[in-house]
Coordinates of C-alpha atoms in Angstrom, one line a residue:
M1 CA 82.1 83.9 81.9
A2 CA 84.6 85.9 84.5
S3 CA 86.8 84.2 86.2
A4 CA 86.7 83.4 89.9
V5 CA 88.6 86.1 92.0
T6 CA 91.3 84.4 93.8
A7 CA 94.3 87.8 94.8
V8 CA 93.9 90.6 96.1
V9 CA 96.2 93.5 98.1
V10 CA 96.5 94.5 101.2
A11 CA 97.8 97.6 102.2
I12 CA 98.5 99.9 104.9
L13 CA 99.3 103.6 105.1
D14 CA 102.0 104.8 106.9
R15 CA 100.4 107.9 107.7
D16 CA 96.6 109.0 108.8
N17 CA 95.8 110.1 105.5
W18 CA 95.0 109.4 101.7
T19 CA 98.0 110.6 99.7
A20 CA 100.9 108.7 101.8
N21 CA 102.9 105.9 101.4
T22 CA 101.9 102.1 102.1
D23 CA 103.8 101.0 104.5
I24 CA 102.7 97.8 103.9
I25 CA 101.6 95.9 100.9
A26 CA 100.6 92.2 100.6
V27 CA 99.4 90.6 98.0
V28 CA 97.3 87.3 99.6
D29 CA 96.7 84.8 96.6
V30 CA 93.8 82.3 98.3
G31 CA 93.9 80.0 95.1
R32 CA 97.9 79.0 95.9
R33 CA 97.6 79.5 99.9
R34 CA 99.9 82.3 99.8
L35 CA 100.7 85.9 101.2
T36 CA 103.6 88.1 99.9
W37 CA 105.5 91.0 101.4
V38 CA 105.9 93.4 98.3
P39 CA 109.1 95.4 99.6
R40 CA 107.8 99.1 99.5
D41 CA 110.6 100.2 98.3
L42 CA 110.3 98.1 94.9
W43 CA 110.8 100.9 92.3
S44 CA 108.0 101.0 90.3
P45 CA 108.3 102.2 86.4
L46 CA 104.7 103.0 85.9
V47 CA 104.8 105.1 88.7
H48 CA 108.1 106.2 88.6
D49 CA 108.3 106.2 91.5
R50 CA 108.6 103.3 94.6
V51 CA 105.6 100.8 94.6
N52 CA 104.9 102.5 97.8
A53 CA 103.8 105.7 96.6
A54 CA 101.6 104.6 94.0
F55 CA 98.4 104.4 96.4
G56 CA 98.9 108.1 96.8
K57 CA 99.0 108.9 93.6
G58 CA 96.3 107.0 91.8
G59 CA 94.5 104.8 94.7
G60 CA 93.8 101.9 94.4
A61 CA 93.8 101.2 90.7
L62 CA 97.1 102.5 90.2
L63 CA 98.3 100.2 92.8
L64 CA 97.0 97.1 90.7
E65 CA 98.2 98.6 87.9
A66 CA 101.9 99.3 89.1
L67 CA 101.8 95.7 91.1
A68 CA 100.5 93.7 87.4
E69 CA 103.6 95.5 85.9
L70 CA 106.2 93.7 88.2
G71 CA 104.3 90.4 88.3
F72 CA 101.8 90.3 90.9
T73 CA 98.4 89.8 89.5
A74 CA 95.2 90.8 91.7
D75 CA 91.7 91.7 91.0
G76 CA 91.1 94.3 94.5
V77 CA 92.8 96.1 96.9
L78 CA 91.8 96.8 100.9
C79 CA 93.8 99.6 101.7
L80 CA 93.4 101.1 105.6
R81 CA 94.8 104.7 106.7
R82 CA 97.2 104.5 110.0
A83 CA 94.7 105.1 112.6
A84 CA 92.6 102.0 111.4
S85 CA 95.2 99.3 112.4
E86 CA 95.9 101.3 115.3
A87 CA 92.5 101.3 116.3
A88 CA 91.9 97.4 115.4
L89 CA 95.2 97.1 117.8
E90 CA 94.2 99.1 120.2
G91 CA 94.0 97.0 123.8
A92 CA 95.7 94.1 121.7
S93 CA 97.9 91.3 123.4
V94 CA 100.0 89.4 120.9
T95 CA 103.0 87.1 121.8
V96 CA 105.6 86.1 119.1
P97 CA 108.4 84.4 118.9
I98 CA 111.6 85.4 119.5
D99 CA 115.0 83.1 117.9
E100 CA 117.9 85.6 118.5
P101 CA 118.4 89.0 120.8
L102 CA 116.7 92.5 118.6
D103 CA 117.9 95.7 119.3
F104 CA 116.9 98.7 116.9
W105 CA 116.9 102.2 117.1
Y106 CA 113.2 103.6 116.9
P107 CA 111.8 107.0 116.8
L108 CA 110.6 108.9 120.1
S109 CA 106.8 108.7 118.5
P110 CA 105.8 106.2 116.2
T111 CA 105.1 108.8 113.2
S112 CA 108.7 110.8 113.7
R113 CA 111.4 110.6 112.5
L114 CA 114.6 108.9 113.4
E115 CA 116.8 112.1 112.7
D116 CA 114.5 114.3 115.4
G117 CA 115.2 112.1 118.2
R118 CA 115.4 108.1 118.8
R119 CA 115.5 105.7 121.8
Q120 CA 116.6 102.0 121.6
V121 CA 113.8 99.3 121.8
S122 CA 114.7 95.6 122.3
F123 CA 113.3 92.2 122.4
R124 CA 114.8 89.4 123.9
P125 CA 114.0 85.8 123.7
P126 CA 112.3 83.0 123.9
G127 CA 109.6 85.2 122.7
E128 CA 107.5 88.3 124.6
T129 CA 104.3 89.1 124.9
L130 CA 103.7 92.6 123.0
S131 CA 100.5 95.3 123.4
G132 CA 100.5 99.0 123.2
E133 CA 103.5 100.4 121.8
R134 CA 105.5 97.6 121.9
L135 CA 103.0 95.9 119.0
H136 CA 104.1 98.9 116.6
Q137 CA 107.9 98.8 117.7
W138 CA 107.8 95.3 116.3
V139 CA 106.0 96.0 113.6
G140 CA 107.4 99.0 112.6
A141 CA 111.1 98.7 113.6
R142 CA 113.8 98.8 111.4
T143 CA 116.9 100.7 112.0
T144 CA 119.3 97.8 113.8
V145 CA 121.9 99.1 116.7
D146 CA 124.5 97.5 114.9
G147 CA 123.8 99.1 111.1
Q148 CA 122.9 95.8 109.6
G149 CA 119.1 95.9 109.6
T150 CA 116.9 96.1 106.4
D151 CA 113.4 96.1 105.5
F152 CA 113.5 92.5 105.0
H153 CA 113.7 92.1 108.4
R154 CA 111.3 94.2 109.2
M155 CA 108.9 92.2 106.6
R156 CA 110.0 88.9 108.5
R157 CA 108.7 89.9 111.9
Q158 CA 105.6 91.5 110.4
I159 CA 105.1 87.7 109.1
V160 CA 105.2 86.3 112.6
F161 CA 103.4 89.2 113.8
L162 CA 100.3 88.3 111.8
R163 CA 100.8 84.2 112.1
A164 CA 100.5 85.4 116.2
L165 CA 97.2 86.9 115.6
I166 CA 95.7 84.4 113.1
S167 CA 97.2 81.5 115.9
Q168 CA 95.3 83.4 118.6
G169 CA 91.7 84.5 116.9
F170 CA 92.3 88.0 116.3
D171 CA 88.9 89.6 115.1
F172 CA 90.3 91.7 112.0
R173 CA 87.2 93.4 111.4
G174 CA 88.3 96.1 114.4
A175 CA 90.3 97.6 111.6
L176 CA 87.2 98.1 109.2
K177 CA 84.7 99.7 111.8
D178 CA 84.9 103.2 110.7
P179 CA 84.3 103.7 106.9
E180 CA 86.5 106.8 106.4
M181 CA 89.5 105.0 107.2
V182 CA 89.0 101.9 104.6
R183 CA 88.9 102.2 101.0
I184 CA 88.3 99.2 98.6
T185 CA 88.9 99.0 95.0
G186 CA 88.0 96.5 92.3
A187 CA 86.9 92.9 93.7
D188 CA 85.5 93.3 97.3
P189 CA 89.0 91.2 99.1
L190 CA 86.5 90.6 102.6
P191 CA 85.4 87.1 101.6
L192 CA 88.9 85.8 100.4
L193 CA 90.8 87.5 103.4
A194 CA 88.2 85.6 105.8
K195 CA 89.7 82.2 104.5
V196 CA 93.4 83.3 105.5
R197 CA 94.7 81.0 107.5
A198 CA 98.1 81.0 109.7
N199 CA 99.9 77.7 108.3
W200 CA 99.3 79.4 104.8
R201 CA 103.0 80.1 102.8
M202 CA 104.0 83.6 104.0
Q203 CA 107.0 84.9 102.2
L204 CA 108.8 88.0 101.1
H205 CA 109.6 89.1 97.1
D206 CA 113.4 89.6 98.6
W207 CA 114.6 88.4 94.4
V208 CA 115.7 92.0 93.8
D209 CA 118.8 94.3 93.7
D210 CA 119.6 97.5 95.1
A211 CA 119.9 100.6 92.9
V212 CA 119.7 104.6 92.9
I213 CA 117.2 106.2 90.5
D214 CA 116.5 110.0 90.2
G215 CA 118.4 110.3 93.3
K216 CA 116.5 107.7 95.5
M217 CA 117.8 104.2 97.1
V218 CA 115.5 101.5 95.7
L219 CA 115.2 97.9 94.9
V220 CA 115.0 96.8 91.2
P221 CA 114.1 93.4 89.9
R222 CA 117.0 91.1 90.3
K223 CA 118.2 89.8 86.6
P224 CA 118.4 86.0 86.2
K225 CA 122.0 85.1 85.4
P226 CA 123.1 83.9 82.0
W227 CA 122.7 80.1 81.0
W228 CA 126.4 79.8 80.9
R229 CA 127.1 81.1 84.3
R230 CA 124.7 78.8 86.3
Q231 CA 126.2 76.1 84.1
L232 CA 129.8 76.9 85.5
R233 CA 128.3 77.8 88.7
R234 CA 126.9 74.1 88.6
L235 CA 130.5 72.5 87.6
K236 CA 132.7 74.5 90.2
A237 CA 130.3 72.9 92.8
R238 CA 130.8 69.0 91.3
Q239 CA 134.2 69.6 91.4
R240 CA 134.4 70.9 95.1
R241 CA 132.3 67.2 96.0

């Protein structure tokens, strides 16, 4: 008997075509009530590129294989073109909590490059109700004005955003209205995705290190420290007490 499907992948492309990179990759593990954001810059030996290139090169099947090689097992993929996510959020208004002032450089349009022009966008505590372009700025802004931002900060804001959407009863079915903008690979992910709740664990896969491969700035899995280094660290910690 085949085992029940318990994990699927949701991917959103950063441009409105099927060969684009995936801007967001999340593994939804219903069995563990957990969502894990996979960094788009994580290096995939199988694809010989960043993992965000997998779908554009080989569709959902290659994305599943690449993720499995990196330790993320899933049975199906729901991939949305950019237009599908934009259509779903059109007219939406979402309130998010904000702990500290946030200032970013943002392109003149969501799909243009910073090098071609930029403007400053800011978010202020204790929270903000986002709508229109502000939604996309919250989800997509990456480069902080002080130069300290990383893609992990962006993914954390996406988690805050998703929790708020779920808590406010957002109807995600709007992303599926146009079948030309949606592709499903493998097991049907929709029944599992309908079970996701705001109180589930949502986390980043951040056990990674920076690296340069083929001239590209990428992320690679962090290697565990040798046992003797762990023991030495514990010994030093005891001595400081």
